[in-house]
Every structure is written in structure tokens, then in C-alpha cells.
Backbone as CSV, one residue per row, in Angstrom:
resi,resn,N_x,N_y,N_z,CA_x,CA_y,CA_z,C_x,C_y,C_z
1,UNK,10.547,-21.570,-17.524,10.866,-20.169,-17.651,11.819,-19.777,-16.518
2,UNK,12.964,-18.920,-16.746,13.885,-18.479,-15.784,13.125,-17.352,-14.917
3,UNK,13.577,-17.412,-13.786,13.379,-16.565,-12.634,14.100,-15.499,-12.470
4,UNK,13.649,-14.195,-12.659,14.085,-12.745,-12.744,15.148,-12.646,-11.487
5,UNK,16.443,-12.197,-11.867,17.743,-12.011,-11.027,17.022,-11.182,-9.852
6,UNK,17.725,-11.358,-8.831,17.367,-10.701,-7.526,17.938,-9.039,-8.044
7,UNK,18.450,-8.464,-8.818,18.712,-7.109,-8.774,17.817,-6.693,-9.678
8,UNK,16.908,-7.478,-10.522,16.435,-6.965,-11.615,14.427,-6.945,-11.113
9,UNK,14.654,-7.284,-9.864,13.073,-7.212,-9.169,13.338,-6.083,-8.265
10,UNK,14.232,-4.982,-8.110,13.751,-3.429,-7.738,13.876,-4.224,-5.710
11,UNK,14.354,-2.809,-5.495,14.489,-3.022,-3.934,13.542,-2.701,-3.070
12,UNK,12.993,-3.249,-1.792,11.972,-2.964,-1.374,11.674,-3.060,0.042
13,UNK,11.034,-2.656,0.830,11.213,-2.306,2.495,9.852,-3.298,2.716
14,UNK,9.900,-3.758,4.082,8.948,-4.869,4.885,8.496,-3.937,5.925
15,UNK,7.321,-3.368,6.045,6.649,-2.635,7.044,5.650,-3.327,8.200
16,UNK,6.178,-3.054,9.329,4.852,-3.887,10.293,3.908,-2.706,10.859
17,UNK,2.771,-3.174,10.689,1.706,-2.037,11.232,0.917,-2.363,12.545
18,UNK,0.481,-1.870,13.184,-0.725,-2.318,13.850,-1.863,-1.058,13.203
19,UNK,-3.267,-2.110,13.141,-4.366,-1.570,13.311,-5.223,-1.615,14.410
20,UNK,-5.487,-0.842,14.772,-5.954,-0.399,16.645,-7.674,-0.292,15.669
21,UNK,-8.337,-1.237,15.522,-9.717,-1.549,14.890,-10.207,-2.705,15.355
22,UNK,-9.985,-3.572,16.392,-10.482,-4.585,16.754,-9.978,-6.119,15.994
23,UNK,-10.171,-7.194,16.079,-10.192,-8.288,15.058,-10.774,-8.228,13.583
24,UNK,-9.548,-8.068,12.635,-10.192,-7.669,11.492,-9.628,-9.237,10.395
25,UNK,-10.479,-9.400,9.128,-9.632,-10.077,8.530,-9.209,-9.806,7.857
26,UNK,-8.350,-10.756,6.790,-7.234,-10.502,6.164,-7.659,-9.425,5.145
27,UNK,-8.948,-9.741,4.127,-9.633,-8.998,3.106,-9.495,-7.499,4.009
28,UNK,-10.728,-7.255,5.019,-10.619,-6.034,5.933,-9.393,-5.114,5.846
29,UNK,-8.673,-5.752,6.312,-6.789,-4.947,6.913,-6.123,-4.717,5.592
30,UNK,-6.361,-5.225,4.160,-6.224,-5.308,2.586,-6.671,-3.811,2.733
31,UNK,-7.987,-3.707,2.836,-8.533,-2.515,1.827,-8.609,-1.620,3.184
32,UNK,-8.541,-1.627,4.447,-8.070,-0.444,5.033,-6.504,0.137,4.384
33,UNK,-5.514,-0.416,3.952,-4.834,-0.378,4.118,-4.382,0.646,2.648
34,UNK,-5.277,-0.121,1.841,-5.694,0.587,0.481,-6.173,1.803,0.446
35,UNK,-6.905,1.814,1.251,-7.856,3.011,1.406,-7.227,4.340,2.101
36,UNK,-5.972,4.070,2.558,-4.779,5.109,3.084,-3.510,5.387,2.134
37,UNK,-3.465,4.131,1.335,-2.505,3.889,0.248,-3.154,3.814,-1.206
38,UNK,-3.836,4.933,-1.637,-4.735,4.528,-3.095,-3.598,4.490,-4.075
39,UNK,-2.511,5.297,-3.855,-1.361,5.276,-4.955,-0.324,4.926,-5.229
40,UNK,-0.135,3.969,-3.919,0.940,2.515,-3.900,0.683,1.600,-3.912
41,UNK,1.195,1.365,-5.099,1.242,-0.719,-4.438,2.310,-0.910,-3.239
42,UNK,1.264,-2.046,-2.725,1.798,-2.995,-1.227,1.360,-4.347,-1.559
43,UNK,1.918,-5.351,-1.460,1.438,-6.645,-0.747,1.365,-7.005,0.356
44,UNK,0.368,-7.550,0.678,-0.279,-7.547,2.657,0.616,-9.102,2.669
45,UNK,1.533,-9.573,3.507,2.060,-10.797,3.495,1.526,-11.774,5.012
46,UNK,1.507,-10.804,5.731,1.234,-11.406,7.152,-0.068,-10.815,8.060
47,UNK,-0.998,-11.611,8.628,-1.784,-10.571,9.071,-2.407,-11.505,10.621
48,UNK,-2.767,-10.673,11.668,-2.781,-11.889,12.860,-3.144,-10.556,13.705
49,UNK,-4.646,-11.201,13.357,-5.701,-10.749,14.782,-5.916,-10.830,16.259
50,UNK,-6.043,-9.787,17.059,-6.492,-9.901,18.458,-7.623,-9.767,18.825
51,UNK,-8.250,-9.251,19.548,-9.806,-8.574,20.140,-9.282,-7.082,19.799
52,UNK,-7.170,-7.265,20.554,-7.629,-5.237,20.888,-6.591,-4.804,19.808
53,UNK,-6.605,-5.441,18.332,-6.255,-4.594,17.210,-5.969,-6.391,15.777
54,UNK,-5.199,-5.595,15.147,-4.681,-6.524,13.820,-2.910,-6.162,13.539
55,UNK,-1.792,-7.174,13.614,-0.665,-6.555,13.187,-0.551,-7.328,11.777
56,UNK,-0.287,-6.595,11.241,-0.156,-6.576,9.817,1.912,-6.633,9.376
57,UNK,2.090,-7.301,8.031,3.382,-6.942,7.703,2.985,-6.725,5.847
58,UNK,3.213,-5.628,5.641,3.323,-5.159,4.071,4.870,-5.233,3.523
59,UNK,4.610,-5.213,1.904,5.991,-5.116,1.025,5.499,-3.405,0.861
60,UNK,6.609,-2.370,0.298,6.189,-1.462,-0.660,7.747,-1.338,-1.494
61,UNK,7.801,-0.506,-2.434,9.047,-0.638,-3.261,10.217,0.411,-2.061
62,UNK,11.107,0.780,-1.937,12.081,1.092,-1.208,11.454,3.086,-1.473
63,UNK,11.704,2.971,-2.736,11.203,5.080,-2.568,9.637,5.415,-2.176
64,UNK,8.772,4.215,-2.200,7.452,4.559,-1.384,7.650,4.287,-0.243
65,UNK,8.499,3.920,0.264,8.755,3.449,2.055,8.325,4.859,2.599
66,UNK,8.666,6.066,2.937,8.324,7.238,3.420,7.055,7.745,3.413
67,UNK,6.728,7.906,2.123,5.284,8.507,1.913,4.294,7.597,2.123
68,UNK,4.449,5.967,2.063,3.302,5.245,2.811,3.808,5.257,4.439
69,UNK,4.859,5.555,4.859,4.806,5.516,6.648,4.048,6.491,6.483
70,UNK,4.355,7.898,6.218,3.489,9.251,6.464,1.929,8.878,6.571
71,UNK,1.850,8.537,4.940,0.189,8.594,4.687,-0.221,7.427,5.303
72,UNK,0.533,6.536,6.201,-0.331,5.625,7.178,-0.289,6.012,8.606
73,UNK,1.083,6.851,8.647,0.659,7.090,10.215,-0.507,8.794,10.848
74,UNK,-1.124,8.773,9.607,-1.922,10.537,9.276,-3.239,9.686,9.977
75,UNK,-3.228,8.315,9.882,-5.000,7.250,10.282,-4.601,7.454,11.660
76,UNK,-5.193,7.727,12.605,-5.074,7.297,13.854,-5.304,6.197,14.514
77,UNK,-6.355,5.573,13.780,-5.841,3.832,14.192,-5.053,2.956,13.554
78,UNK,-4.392,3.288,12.493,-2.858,2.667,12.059,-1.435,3.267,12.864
79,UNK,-0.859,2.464,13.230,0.735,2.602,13.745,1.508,1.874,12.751
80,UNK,2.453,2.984,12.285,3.441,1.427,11.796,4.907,1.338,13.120
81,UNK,4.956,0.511,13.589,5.529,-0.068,14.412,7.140,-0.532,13.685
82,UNK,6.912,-0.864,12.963,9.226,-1.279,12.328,9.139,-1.188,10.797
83,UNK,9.678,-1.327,10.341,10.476,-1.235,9.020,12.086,-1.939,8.946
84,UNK,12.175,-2.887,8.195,13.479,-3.514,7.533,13.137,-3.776,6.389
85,UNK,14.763,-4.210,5.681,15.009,-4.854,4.355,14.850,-6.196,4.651
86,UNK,14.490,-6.838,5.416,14.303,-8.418,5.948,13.099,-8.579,6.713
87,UNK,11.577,-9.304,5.902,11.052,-9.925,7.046,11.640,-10.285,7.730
88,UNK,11.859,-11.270,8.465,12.671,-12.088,9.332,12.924,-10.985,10.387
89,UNK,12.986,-9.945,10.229,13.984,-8.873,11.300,12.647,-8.087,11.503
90,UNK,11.106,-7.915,11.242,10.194,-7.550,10.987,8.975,-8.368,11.754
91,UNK,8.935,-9.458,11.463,8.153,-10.715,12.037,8.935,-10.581,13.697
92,UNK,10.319,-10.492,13.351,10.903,-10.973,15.074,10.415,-9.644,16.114
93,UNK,10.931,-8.503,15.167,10.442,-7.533,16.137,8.800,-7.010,16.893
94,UNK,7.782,-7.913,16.114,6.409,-7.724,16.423,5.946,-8.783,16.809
95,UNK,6.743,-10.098,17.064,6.162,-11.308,17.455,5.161,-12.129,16.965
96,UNK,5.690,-12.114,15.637,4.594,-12.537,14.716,5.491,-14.027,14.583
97,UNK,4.942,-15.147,14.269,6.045,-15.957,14.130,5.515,-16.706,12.426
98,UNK,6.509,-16.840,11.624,6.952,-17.482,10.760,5.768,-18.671,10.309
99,UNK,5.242,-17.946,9.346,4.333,-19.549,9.113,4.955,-20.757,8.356
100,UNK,4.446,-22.164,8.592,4.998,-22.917,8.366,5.089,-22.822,6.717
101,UNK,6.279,-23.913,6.423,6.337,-23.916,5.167,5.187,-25.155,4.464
102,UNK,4.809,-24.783,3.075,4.103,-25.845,2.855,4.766,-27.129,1.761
């Protein structure tokens, strides 16, 4: 089966968050994340725990980019910290590094 053209999969922004909640896992930082966002879809792509929070990197489509920064930065223990059209420029700016390929 052919693979849908890169213009025909809709444009979309890479958000990095921190959650100021302690060491959470991946499921956890999912449905907090849900639970601020009931009416967007996101995919959680990256997620990497400390003791003193969780940074997270989400997809959302490009016209929910605004109203999920808003309705995530309204939590007081969510920050979103960057936004690009490029992981890569997203991962670098939060020091998340690149998982290997498999």
C-alpha cells in the first residue's frame, strides 16, 4: 500500500512541556495531558523523567497549537517550554536526546 504524500497528512506543531509532578510514567504524563486536552488529539512521542518533574514532547495539528498551549499552560504544574515545526529543533532545545533507531 502507498504512503500518504507529505501534504496530504495536514500540518502540525511539536510541543515540549514540562510537568512539575515528580517522576511520572509514560501512561501517567498520557492522561495528564488528556485530562487538560479532552478535545484534541496529541500524540505523546517523547517522555523522560526526573525526581523534580517529567519533560514531555507532543504532536497537535498546526490550528490546535494555541488553544492546547493556553489550555495547558491554565495547569500550574504544566509549562510548555518550545514549540517548532521540527522535533529535532524541540528535542535540542530541552535536552532530550534522540532515541536510538531500531
Amino acid at each position: 500500500m502507498a504512503r500518504q504524500s507529505k501534504a496530504s497528512r495536514g500540518k502540525h506543531r511539536w510541543m515540549g512541556l514540562r510537568i512539575n509532578k515528580g517522576e511520572l510514567s509514560r501512561d501517567s504524563a498520557s492522561k495528564i495531558i488528556e485530562q487538560n486536552l479532552p478535545d484534541i488529539n496529541f500524540r505523546l512521542f517523547d517522555c523522560l523523567s526526573f525526581q523534580s518533574g517529567t519533560l514531555v514532547i507532543i504532536r497537535v495539528t498546526l490550528q490546535n497549537k494555541e488553544i492546547a498551549r493556553r489550555k495547558l499552560n491554565l495547569n500550574p504544574e504544566i509549562e510548555t517550554v518550545t514549540t517548532s515545526g521540527k522535533i529535532r529543533l524541540v528535542r535540542e532545545r530541552m535536552g532530550i536526546p534522540r532515541p536510538p533507531r531500531k
